[in-house]
Coordinates of C-alpha atoms in Angstrom, one line a residue:
Chain A
M5 CA 112.5 163.1 104.9
K6 CA 110.6 162.1 108.0
S7 CA 108.2 159.9 106.1
I8 CA 111.1 158.1 104.4
L9 CA 112.7 157.5 107.7
K10 CA 109.4 156.3 109.1
S11 CA 108.8 153.9 106.3
R12 CA 112.3 152.5 106.6
L13 CA 111.7 151.9 110.2
L14 CA 108.4 150.2 109.5
K15 CA 110.0 148.1 106.8
K16 CA 112.7 146.9 109.1
T17 CA 110.2 145.8 111.7
Y18 CA 108.1 144.2 109.0
S19 CA 111.1 142.2 107.8
E20 CA 112.0 141.3 111.3
K21 CA 108.5 140.1 111.9
K22 CA 108.7 138.2 108.7
A23 CA 111.9 136.5 109.8
L24 CA 110.3 135.5 113.1
W25 CA 107.3 134.1 111.3
G26 CA 109.5 132.4 108.8
F27 CA 111.3 130.6 111.6
L28 CA 107.9 129.6 113.1
Y29 CA 106.8 128.2 109.7
V30 CA 109.9 126.2 109.2
L31 CA 110.0 125.0 112.8
P32 CA 107.8 121.9 112.4
W33 CA 110.0 120.7 109.6
L34 CA 113.1 121.6 111.6
L35 CA 112.0 119.5 114.5
G36 CA 111.3 116.6 112.2
F37 CA 114.5 117.1 110.4
I38 CA 116.5 116.9 113.7
F39 CA 114.6 114.0 115.2
F40 CA 113.7 111.9 112.2
F41 CA 116.6 112.6 109.9
F42 CA 119.7 114.3 111.3
V43 CA 120.1 112.3 114.5
P44 CA 119.4 109.0 112.8
L45 CA 121.9 109.9 110.1
L46 CA 124.6 110.6 112.7
S47 CA 123.8 107.5 114.6
S48 CA 123.9 105.5 111.4
L49 CA 127.4 106.8 111.0
Q50 CA 128.2 105.9 114.6
F51 CA 126.8 102.5 114.2
S52 CA 128.9 101.8 111.2
F53 CA 132.0 102.2 113.3
S54 CA 130.7 100.0 116.1
K55 CA 129.7 96.6 117.2
I56 CA 126.1 96.5 118.3
T57 CA 124.8 93.8 120.6
A58 CA 121.3 93.7 121.8
N59 CA 120.5 92.2 125.2
S60 CA 117.8 92.4 127.7
E61 CA 118.8 95.9 128.9
G62 CA 118.7 97.3 125.4
I63 CA 121.5 97.8 123.0
T64 CA 125.2 98.3 123.7
V65 CA 127.4 100.1 121.2
K66 CA 131.1 99.4 121.1
Y67 CA 133.5 101.3 119.0
I68 CA 135.5 99.0 116.7
G69 CA 136.9 101.4 114.0
F70 CA 136.7 100.4 110.4
E71 CA 136.0 96.7 110.9
N72 CA 132.5 96.9 109.6
Y73 CA 133.7 98.6 106.4
V74 CA 136.4 96.0 105.9
E75 CA 133.9 93.3 106.5
A76 CA 131.4 94.7 104.0
L77 CA 134.0 95.2 101.3
T78 CA 136.2 92.2 101.7
V79 CA 134.4 89.5 103.7
N80 CA 130.8 89.8 102.8
T81 CA 130.2 87.6 99.8
S82 CA 127.5 89.5 98.0
F83 CA 127.9 93.2 98.9
N84 CA 130.5 94.2 96.3
R85 CA 128.7 92.3 93.5
V86 CA 125.2 93.7 94.4
L87 CA 126.5 97.2 94.9
T88 CA 128.3 97.3 91.5
E89 CA 125.3 95.7 89.8
S90 CA 122.8 98.2 91.3
I91 CA 125.0 101.2 90.5
V92 CA 125.7 100.0 86.9
N93 CA 122.0 99.4 86.5
I94 CA 121.2 102.9 87.7
V95 CA 123.8 104.5 85.5
V96 CA 122.8 102.5 82.4
N97 CA 119.2 103.4 82.9
I98 CA 119.5 107.2 83.4
P99 CA 120.2 108.2 79.8
L100 CA 117.6 105.7 78.5
I101 CA 114.9 107.0 80.8
V102 CA 115.6 110.7 80.2
I103 CA 115.8 110.3 76.4
F104 CA 112.7 108.2 76.3
S105 CA 110.7 110.5 78.5
L106 CA 111.7 113.6 76.5
F107 CA 110.8 111.8 73.3
L108 CA 107.4 110.8 74.7
A109 CA 106.8 114.3 76.1
V110 CA 107.3 115.7 72.7
L111 CA 104.9 113.1 71.2
L112 CA 102.3 113.7 73.8
N113 CA 102.5 117.5 73.3
Q114 CA 101.4 117.2 69.6
K115 CA 97.8 117.3 68.7
F116 CA 96.2 114.0 67.8
I117 CA 93.0 112.2 68.5
G118 CA 92.9 110.5 71.9
R119 CA 95.7 112.6 73.3
S120 CA 94.2 113.0 76.7
A121 CA 93.6 109.2 76.9
A122 CA 97.2 108.6 75.9
R123 CA 98.4 111.0 78.5
A124 CA 96.3 109.3 81.1
I125 CA 97.8 105.9 80.2
F126 CA 101.4 107.1 80.2
F127 CA 101.1 108.6 83.7
L128 CA 99.5 105.4 85.0
P129 CA 102.9 103.9 85.9
V130 CA 103.3 106.7 88.4
I131 CA 100.7 105.1 90.5
L132 CA 101.5 101.5 89.7
A133 CA 105.3 101.3 89.8
S134 CA 105.9 100.6 93.4
G135 CA 108.0 98.2 95.4
V136 CA 105.6 95.5 96.4
I137 CA 103.7 95.3 93.2
M138 CA 106.8 95.1 91.1
N139 CA 108.3 92.5 93.3
L140 CA 105.2 90.3 93.3
E141 CA 104.8 90.8 89.6
S142 CA 108.2 89.4 88.8
T143 CA 107.3 86.3 90.7
S144 CA 103.9 85.8 89.2
L145 CA 103.8 82.3 87.8
V146 CA 100.6 82.7 85.8
Q147 CA 102.1 85.6 84.0
A148 CA 105.3 83.7 83.3
I149 CA 103.5 80.7 81.9
S150 CA 101.2 82.6 79.7
D151 CA 104.0 84.8 78.6
A152 CA 105.9 81.7 77.5
S153 CA 102.9 79.9 76.0
S154 CA 100.7 82.4 74.2
G155 CA 100.1 86.0 73.3
A156 CA 103.4 87.3 74.6
K157 CA 105.3 84.9 72.5
V158 CA 104.9 87.2 69.6
V159 CA 106.2 90.0 71.8
N160 CA 109.1 87.9 72.8
S161 CA 110.1 86.8 69.4
L162 CA 109.8 90.4 68.3
Q163 CA 112.5 91.3 70.7
S164 CA 115.6 92.9 69.3
F165 CA 117.1 89.6 67.9
E166 CA 116.9 90.5 64.3
L167 CA 117.8 94.1 64.9
E168 CA 120.9 92.9 66.8
K169 CA 122.1 90.8 63.9
M170 CA 121.5 93.6 61.4
M171 CA 123.4 96.2 63.4
L172 CA 126.3 93.9 64.0
Q173 CA 126.5 93.2 60.3
A174 CA 126.4 96.9 59.6
G175 CA 129.6 97.2 61.7
V176 CA 128.2 99.0 64.7
S177 CA 130.3 98.4 67.8
E178 CA 129.1 95.5 69.8
W179 CA 129.0 97.4 73.0
I180 CA 126.5 100.0 71.6
V181 CA 124.4 97.2 70.0
N182 CA 124.2 95.4 73.3
Y183 CA 123.2 98.6 75.1
L184 CA 120.5 99.4 72.6
T185 CA 119.0 96.0 72.3
G186 CA 119.2 95.5 76.1
S187 CA 117.1 98.7 76.4
V188 CA 114.5 97.3 74.0
D189 CA 114.3 94.2 76.1
R190 CA 113.8 96.2 79.3
I191 CA 111.3 98.6 77.7
Y192 CA 108.7 97.8 80.4
Q193 CA 111.0 98.7 83.2
I194 CA 112.0 102.0 81.4
V195 CA 108.4 102.9 80.6
S196 CA 107.3 102.3 84.2
Q197 CA 110.0 104.4 85.6
S198 CA 109.5 107.4 83.4
G199 CA 106.0 108.6 84.4
V200 CA 107.0 111.6 86.5
Q201 CA 109.8 112.5 84.1
I202 CA 107.3 112.7 81.2
L203 CA 105.1 115.0 83.3
I204 CA 108.0 117.3 84.1
F205 CA 109.2 117.5 80.4
L206 CA 105.7 118.0 79.2
A207 CA 105.2 120.8 81.6
G208 CA 108.5 122.3 80.5
I209 CA 107.6 122.1 76.8
Q210 CA 104.3 123.8 77.4
T211 CA 106.0 126.8 78.9
I212 CA 108.0 127.5 75.7
S213 CA 106.4 130.4 74.0
P214 CA 104.8 129.6 70.6
Q215 CA 106.3 132.7 69.0
L216 CA 109.7 130.9 68.9
Y217 CA 108.2 128.1 66.8
E218 CA 106.3 130.5 64.6
A219 CA 109.4 132.5 63.9
S220 CA 111.4 129.5 63.1
K221 CA 108.7 128.2 60.8
M222 CA 108.7 131.5 58.9
E223 CA 112.4 131.1 58.4
G224 CA 111.9 127.6 57.0
A225 CA 112.9 125.4 59.8
T226 CA 111.7 121.8 59.7
G227 CA 110.2 120.1 62.7
Y228 CA 113.4 118.2 63.3
E229 CA 115.4 121.4 63.4
A230 CA 112.9 123.1 65.6
F231 CA 113.3 120.3 68.1
W232 CA 117.1 120.5 68.3
K233 CA 117.3 124.3 68.1
I234 CA 114.3 125.3 70.2
T235 CA 112.8 122.5 72.3
F236 CA 116.0 120.9 73.3
P237 CA 117.8 123.9 74.6
M238 CA 114.7 125.2 76.3
V239 CA 114.1 122.0 78.3
S240 CA 117.8 121.4 79.0
P241 CA 117.5 122.7 82.6
L242 CA 114.8 120.1 83.1
I243 CA 117.1 117.4 81.8
L244 CA 119.2 118.1 84.9
V245 CA 116.1 118.0 87.1
N246 CA 115.1 114.7 85.6
V247 CA 118.4 113.1 85.8
I248 CA 118.5 113.9 89.5
Y249 CA 115.0 112.7 90.0
T250 CA 115.7 109.5 88.2
I251 CA 118.7 108.8 90.4
V252 CA 116.9 109.6 93.6
D253 CA 113.9 107.6 92.5
S254 CA 115.9 104.5 91.5
V255 CA 118.2 104.5 94.6
S256 CA 115.3 104.3 97.1
T257 CA 114.5 100.6 96.5
N258 CA 116.6 98.1 94.6
E259 CA 118.7 95.0 95.4
I260 CA 121.2 96.8 97.5
T261 CA 118.6 98.3 99.8
D262 CA 117.1 94.8 100.2
L263 CA 120.5 93.5 101.2
I264 CA 121.0 96.3 103.7
L265 CA 117.6 95.6 105.2
D266 CA 118.3 91.9 105.3
T267 CA 121.6 92.4 107.0
G268 CA 119.9 94.7 109.6
F269 CA 116.7 93.0 110.3
S270 CA 117.2 89.3 109.5
A271 CA 120.8 88.9 110.5
F272 CA 120.6 91.6 113.2
N273 CA 124.0 92.9 112.3
F274 CA 123.2 96.6 112.6
G275 CA 126.8 97.7 112.5
L276 CA 127.5 96.0 109.2
S277 CA 124.2 97.1 107.8
S278 CA 125.0 100.7 108.7
A279 CA 128.4 100.5 107.1
M280 CA 126.9 99.1 103.9
A281 CA 124.3 101.9 103.9
T282 CA 127.0 104.5 104.4
I283 CA 129.1 103.1 101.5
Y284 CA 126.0 103.1 99.4
F285 CA 125.2 106.7 100.3
V286 CA 128.7 107.8 99.3
A287 CA 128.4 105.9 96.0
V288 CA 125.1 107.6 95.3
A289 CA 126.4 111.0 96.2
L290 CA 129.3 110.5 93.9
I291 CA 127.0 109.6 91.0
L292 CA 124.8 112.7 91.7
L293 CA 127.8 115.0 91.9
I294 CA 129.4 113.7 88.7
S295 CA 126.2 113.8 86.7
T296 CA 125.2 117.2 88.0
Y297 CA 128.7 118.5 87.1
L298 CA 128.7 117.0 83.6
I299 CA 125.2 118.2 82.7
S300 CA 125.2 121.6 84.3
R301 CA 128.0 122.7 82.1
K302 CA 125.9 122.0 79.0
V303 CA 122.6 123.4 80.3
F304 CA 121.2 126.4 78.6
Y305 CA 119.3 129.0 80.6
Y306 CA 117.0 131.3 78.7
D307 CA 117.0 134.2 81.1
Chain B
M24 CA 102.1 123.1 39.6
R25 CA 105.3 122.7 41.5
N26 CA 103.8 124.2 44.5
S27 CA 101.0 121.6 44.6
R28 CA 103.4 118.7 44.3
L29 CA 105.4 120.1 47.2
L30 CA 102.3 120.3 49.1
S31 CA 101.5 116.7 48.5
V32 CA 104.9 115.6 49.6
E33 CA 104.4 117.6 52.7
S34 CA 101.0 116.0 53.3
W35 CA 102.5 112.6 52.7
K36 CA 105.1 113.3 55.3
R37 CA 102.5 114.4 57.7
W38 CA 100.4 111.2 57.2
I39 CA 103.4 108.9 57.6
W40 CA 104.4 110.7 60.8
S41 CA 101.0 110.5 62.3
F42 CA 100.9 106.8 61.4
V43 CA 104.2 106.2 63.1
R44 CA 103.0 108.1 66.1
L45 CA 99.9 106.1 66.3
V46 CA 101.8 102.9 66.2
L47 CA 104.2 104.0 68.8
I48 CA 101.7 105.4 71.2
A49 CA 99.3 102.4 70.8
G50 CA 102.2 100.0 71.3
L51 CA 103.5 101.6 74.4
S52 CA 100.0 102.1 75.8
F53 CA 99.5 98.4 75.3
L54 CA 102.8 97.7 77.1
I55 CA 101.7 99.7 80.1
L56 CA 98.2 98.3 80.2
Y57 CA 99.3 94.7 79.5
P58 CA 100.0 93.6 83.1
I59 CA 96.7 95.1 84.3
L60 CA 94.7 93.4 81.5
Q61 CA 96.5 90.2 82.2
K62 CA 95.6 90.4 85.9
I63 CA 91.9 91.1 85.2
S64 CA 91.9 88.2 82.8
T65 CA 93.5 85.9 85.4
A66 CA 91.3 87.1 88.2
I67 CA 88.0 86.2 86.5
K68 CA 89.3 82.8 85.3
D69 CA 88.2 79.6 86.8
K70 CA 90.7 77.0 88.0
E71 CA 89.8 74.8 85.1
D72 CA 90.8 77.3 82.5
L73 CA 94.2 77.6 84.0
Y74 CA 95.4 74.5 82.1
S75 CA 93.2 74.8 79.1
P76 CA 95.3 75.5 76.0
I77 CA 92.3 77.3 74.4
V78 CA 92.0 80.0 77.0
V79 CA 94.4 82.9 76.5
W80 CA 92.6 86.1 77.4
V81 CA 88.9 85.4 77.6
P82 CA 88.0 82.6 80.0
I83 CA 85.4 80.0 79.3
H84 CA 84.3 79.6 82.9
Y85 CA 83.9 82.9 84.8
T86 CA 84.1 82.9 88.5
W87 CA 84.4 85.2 91.5
D88 CA 86.2 82.6 93.6
N89 CA 89.6 84.2 93.2
F90 CA 88.2 87.5 94.4
K91 CA 86.5 85.8 97.3
Q92 CA 89.6 83.9 98.3
A93 CA 91.9 87.0 98.0
I94 CA 89.4 89.2 99.9
M95 CA 89.3 86.6 102.7
I96 CA 93.0 86.1 103.0
M97 CA 93.9 89.8 102.8
D98 CA 91.1 90.8 105.1
Y99 CA 90.4 93.2 102.3
W100 CA 87.7 95.5 103.7
E101 CA 89.4 96.1 107.0
T102 CA 92.7 96.6 105.2
L103 CA 91.1 99.0 102.8
V104 CA 89.6 101.2 105.5
N105 CA 92.9 101.2 107.4
T106 CA 94.9 102.1 104.3
F107 CA 92.5 104.9 103.5
A108 CA 92.7 106.2 107.0
L109 CA 96.5 106.1 107.1
S110 CA 97.0 107.5 103.6
I111 CA 94.5 110.3 104.0
S112 CA 95.7 111.4 107.4
T113 CA 99.4 111.4 106.4
T114 CA 98.6 113.1 103.1
I115 CA 96.7 116.0 104.7
L116 CA 99.2 116.5 107.5
T117 CA 102.1 116.3 105.0
A118 CA 100.5 118.8 102.7
I119 CA 99.9 121.3 105.6
S120 CA 103.4 121.0 107.1
C121 CA 105.1 121.1 103.7
A122 CA 103.1 124.1 102.6
L123 CA 104.2 126.0 105.8
A124 CA 107.8 125.0 105.4
G125 CA 107.7 125.8 101.7
Y126 CA 106.3 129.3 102.3
G127 CA 108.8 129.9 105.0
F128 CA 111.7 129.0 102.8
A129 CA 110.3 130.9 99.8
R130 CA 109.2 134.2 101.3
L131 CA 110.0 134.5 105.0
K132 CA 113.8 134.6 104.9
F133 CA 115.6 134.6 108.2
K134 CA 119.2 134.0 109.2
G135 CA 120.3 130.6 108.1
S136 CA 117.2 129.7 106.1
N137 CA 119.3 129.0 103.1
L138 CA 121.4 126.6 105.2
L139 CA 118.3 124.9 106.4
F140 CA 117.0 124.6 102.8
A141 CA 120.2 122.8 102.0
G142 CA 119.0 120.4 104.7
V143 CA 115.8 119.9 102.8
I144 CA 117.8 119.0 99.7
L145 CA 119.9 116.6 101.8
T146 CA 116.7 114.8 102.9
I147 CA 115.8 114.3 99.2
L148 CA 119.2 112.9 98.3
V149 CA 120.0 110.5 101.2
P150 CA 118.6 107.0 100.4
P151 CA 116.0 106.1 103.0
S152 CA 117.8 102.9 103.8
T153 CA 120.7 104.8 105.2
I154 CA 118.7 106.1 108.2
L155 CA 116.2 103.3 108.5
I156 CA 117.9 101.3 111.2
P157 CA 118.7 104.1 113.7
L158 CA 115.2 105.4 113.0
Y159 CA 113.8 102.0 113.8
L160 CA 115.7 101.7 117.0
N161 CA 114.7 105.2 117.9
L162 CA 111.0 104.5 117.3
K163 CA 111.2 101.3 119.3
D164 CA 112.5 103.3 122.3
F165 CA 110.9 106.6 121.7
T166 CA 112.0 109.1 124.3
L167 CA 112.1 112.5 122.4
L168 CA 115.1 113.7 124.5
G169 CA 113.7 112.2 127.7
I170 CA 110.3 114.0 127.5
V171 CA 108.2 110.9 127.0
P172 CA 109.7 108.9 130.0
L173 CA 109.2 112.0 132.1
L174 CA 105.5 112.0 131.4
T175 CA 104.7 108.3 131.4
G176 CA 107.6 106.8 133.3
K177 CA 108.9 104.7 130.5
S178 CA 109.8 105.1 126.8
A179 CA 107.1 104.5 124.3
N180 CA 107.3 101.8 121.6
L181 CA 105.9 103.3 118.5
L182 CA 106.4 100.4 116.2
N183 CA 103.2 98.8 114.9
T184 CA 101.2 102.0 115.5
Y185 CA 100.4 104.8 113.2
W186 CA 102.4 107.2 115.2
P187 CA 105.6 107.0 113.2
F188 CA 103.7 108.1 110.1
I189 CA 101.7 110.8 111.8
L190 CA 104.7 112.2 113.6
T191 CA 106.8 112.3 110.4
A192 CA 103.9 113.8 108.4
L193 CA 103.3 116.4 111.0
T194 CA 106.9 117.5 110.9
A195 CA 107.2 117.4 107.1
N196 CA 109.6 114.5 107.1
S197 CA 107.5 111.7 105.8
L198 CA 108.1 109.8 102.6
K199 CA 109.5 112.1 99.9
A200 CA 108.5 115.2 101.9
G201 CA 111.6 117.0 100.8
L202 CA 110.3 116.9 97.3
Y203 CA 106.9 118.4 98.4
I204 CA 108.7 121.2 100.3
F205 CA 110.7 121.9 97.1
I206 CA 107.5 122.0 95.0
F207 CA 105.8 124.4 97.4
R208 CA 108.8 126.7 97.6
Q209 CA 109.1 126.9 93.9
F210 CA 105.5 127.7 93.5
F211 CA 105.3 130.4 96.2
R212 CA 108.4 132.0 94.7
G213 CA 106.4 132.3 91.5
I214 CA 103.6 134.3 93.1
P215 CA 104.3 138.1 92.7
K216 CA 105.5 139.8 95.8
E217 CA 103.1 142.7 95.2
V218 CA 100.2 140.5 96.1
E219 CA 101.7 139.9 99.5
E220 CA 102.6 143.5 100.1
A221 CA 99.1 144.6 99.1
A222 CA 97.7 142.3 101.7
Y223 CA 100.1 143.6 104.3
I224 CA 99.2 147.2 103.6
D225 CA 95.5 146.3 104.0
G226 CA 96.4 145.2 107.5
A227 CA 96.8 141.4 107.2
G228 CA 99.5 139.8 109.3
V229 CA 101.8 137.1 108.0
G230 CA 99.5 134.3 109.1
R231 CA 96.4 135.8 107.4
T232 CA 98.3 136.6 104.2
F233 CA 99.4 133.0 104.0
S234 CA 96.0 131.5 104.7
R235 CA 93.9 133.9 102.8
I236 CA 96.0 135.0 99.9
M237 CA 98.8 132.6 99.3
L238 CA 97.1 129.3 99.9
P239 CA 94.2 129.9 97.6
N240 CA 96.7 130.9 94.9
A241 CA 98.6 127.7 95.4
I242 CA 95.8 125.3 94.7
P243 CA 97.6 123.6 91.8
A244 CA 100.6 122.9 93.9
I245 CA 98.4 121.7 96.8
I246 CA 96.6 119.3 94.4
T247 CA 99.9 117.9 93.1
V248 CA 101.3 117.3 96.5
L249 CA 98.1 115.7 97.8
L250 CA 98.0 113.4 94.9
F251 CA 101.6 112.3 94.9
S252 CA 101.6 112.0 98.7
F253 CA 98.5 109.9 98.7
V254 CA 99.7 107.5 96.0
W255 CA 103.1 107.1 97.3
Q256 CA 101.9 106.5 100.9
W257 CA 99.4 103.9 99.6
N258 CA 102.1 102.1 97.6
D259 CA 104.9 102.5 100.1
S260 CA 106.3 99.2 101.1
F261 CA 109.7 100.4 102.4
F262 CA 108.7 102.2 105.6
T263 CA 105.3 100.5 106.0
T264 CA 106.6 97.0 106.1
T265 CA 109.3 97.9 108.7
Y266 CA 107.3 100.1 111.0
L267 CA 103.9 98.4 110.7
S268 CA 104.9 94.8 110.1
S269 CA 101.8 93.4 111.8
G270 CA 99.3 96.1 110.8
K271 CA 96.5 95.5 108.4
V272 CA 97.6 97.9 105.7
M273 CA 97.5 97.2 102.0
S274 CA 101.2 97.1 101.3
V275 CA 101.9 94.9 104.3
Q276 CA 99.1 92.5 103.4
L277 CA 100.4 92.4 99.8
S278 CA 103.9 91.5 100.8
A279 CA 102.6 88.9 103.2
L280 CA 100.1 87.5 100.7
P281 CA 102.2 84.7 99.2
Y282 CA 103.0 83.3 102.6
N283 CA 99.5 83.6 104.0
L284 CA 98.1 82.2 100.9
N285 CA 100.2 79.1 101.0
N286 CA 99.3 78.6 104.7
I287 CA 95.6 78.8 104.1
V288 CA 95.1 77.1 100.8
S289 CA 97.4 74.2 101.5
G290 CA 96.5 74.0 105.2
G291 CA 100.2 74.0 106.1
S292 CA 100.8 70.4 105.1
S293 CA 99.9 69.3 101.6
Q294 CA 101.4 70.9 98.6
A295 CA 99.1 73.4 96.9
D296 CA 99.0 74.0 93.2
P297 CA 101.5 76.8 92.6
F298 CA 99.6 78.1 89.6
Y299 CA 96.4 78.4 91.6
L300 CA 98.4 80.3 94.3
S301 CA 99.8 82.6 91.7
M302 CA 96.4 83.2 90.3
V303 CA 95.0 84.3 93.7
Q304 CA 98.1 86.4 94.2
D305 CA 97.5 88.2 91.0
T306 CA 93.9 88.8 92.1
G307 CA 95.2 90.2 95.3
I308 CA 97.5 92.7 93.5
L309 CA 94.6 93.7 91.3
L310 CA 92.5 94.3 94.4
A311 CA 95.2 96.4 96.0
I312 CA 95.7 98.7 93.1
L313 CA 92.0 98.8 92.1
P314 CA 91.1 101.7 94.4
L315 CA 94.0 103.7 93.1
I316 CA 93.0 103.1 89.5
I317 CA 89.4 104.1 90.2
I318 CA 90.5 107.3 91.9
Y319 CA 93.0 107.9 89.1
F320 CA 90.1 107.9 86.6
F321 CA 88.6 110.8 88.3
V322 CA 91.6 112.9 89.2
Q323 CA 94.0 112.2 86.3
R324 CA 92.9 115.6 84.8
Y325 CA 94.3 117.4 87.8
F326 CA 97.4 115.1 87.8
V327 CA 98.3 116.3 84.4
E328 CA 97.2 119.9 84.8
G329 CA 98.4 120.3 88.3
I330 CA 102.1 119.7 87.8
E331 CA 102.2 121.9 84.7
R332 CA 101.3 124.8 86.9
T333 CA 103.3 124.0 90.0
G334 CA 106.3 125.8 88.7
I335 CA 108.8 123.0 89.3
V336 CA 109.6 124.0 85.8
G337 CA 110.0 127.7 85.9

């Protein structure tokens, strides 16, 4: 009895001690969170409702209500267009990237000669796909010229032109055809955005126990069935992870962020820029919420 | 008899599938490697070959002029050293602070820790451009609640120094740090509690348990975070070009490259050949990513293995 009491006492102090240490361990992050995230987030909100004028004494902030939002949504010539374009782009790309990376992860998980080399190549975009490089690449003249004149001509003419005709003749709805062929044309963009997603799927596939596959093989399941009945449900939680990662990754730099930065740092209209950023954040949060809601209903959890 | 025919159909199917797989993987690999190969081919080309219709991939006249030009304009060696210094220091600081926070969130629960972890998720979800401007103004007049003016008499301007990066790394709020905290937390949760308790019974405090028992067990997670953090800091143009606009760092030099190039090659007055400019620019990009590619050759093994064991998945 006494010993139980004693141990309980000890345990309590231990957990108290742990709580104290836990706070200490989290403290650096908490400080950073407050100074470099939370306060800026609040002041971004405040800026979006104010007119900011910079003078020799610093900046003055004057409350003007929803004027900035009104200006962003109704007066500014490019904001609405760029916002919808970027959002549509992100939404269109999500399923493509996720399906493509799942498919490639399944491929890269199979045994074949040169697998490690193939894996290394497919993760290369993780280190190459970054803002500046992508920007400069799209403006590279040499590449454009040689694309038009030589080797890549084959690649270009091999684009989905024929496929498009065939599918249209077969009576597939035009919208679907455009979506599919558009994705073939943008294949480089999709490949270069799916490095991390392939990694995550691959890791997930490797945690599935081989017994499941063996059992299904004994029962006579084909590889196709095994994919849909075993692999797909087992990695479905990761589909959620990957969708969220894809959204977060693709919102960090695109045309809309360029516009926000331009408005802030070139036109020095900090208020308008903050209002734009806030609208953008709300839009992104909506996409995240909707997709999380839709997917999490379908996700299968093994345990 | 029937059995053997079935077998042969099966084997045919297998052969066709591996052929399709080969074509797919080879094609996509080519797609990924294509820009790099193209850049290499452009970089070693002479000016003459640029307009030659015969030259597609392999140039007739090899030259190092493009490299020399790009190295000179980008101030390459100094930039390289600076970028390495910046990336390595932020990477190490980020890994330490994120490991601490991750362990705190995973095992050392205290009142409100779940609420704070929701804050971590929030930092992952909010687009960086939302907080960039207030952060910029804040760093321009850095007071830290009035402590800095108290010590030095006036507020500090941290722009164009490495301080923004070091401070955010030290406090686990640098680029994508929320993701790293998440990785560490998931990993530490996967380590059995018994290990910790055994260490405690043997007389180790929380700090010792963390540094002697948990950290050595978390090497895959540490490697993953180090690699990602290094690569993303190296490539980051978003924060770097705003905070460090005049610094000699790779991504700043890269984004300023077209402008500088035009200035130097054309001397500011006469019109330079745009193809030649583009050629040097491609060489510049190649030079900027070359160190990463070389490092990647050596560590890609860990890249692939590391994330599989980080437990993001489980």
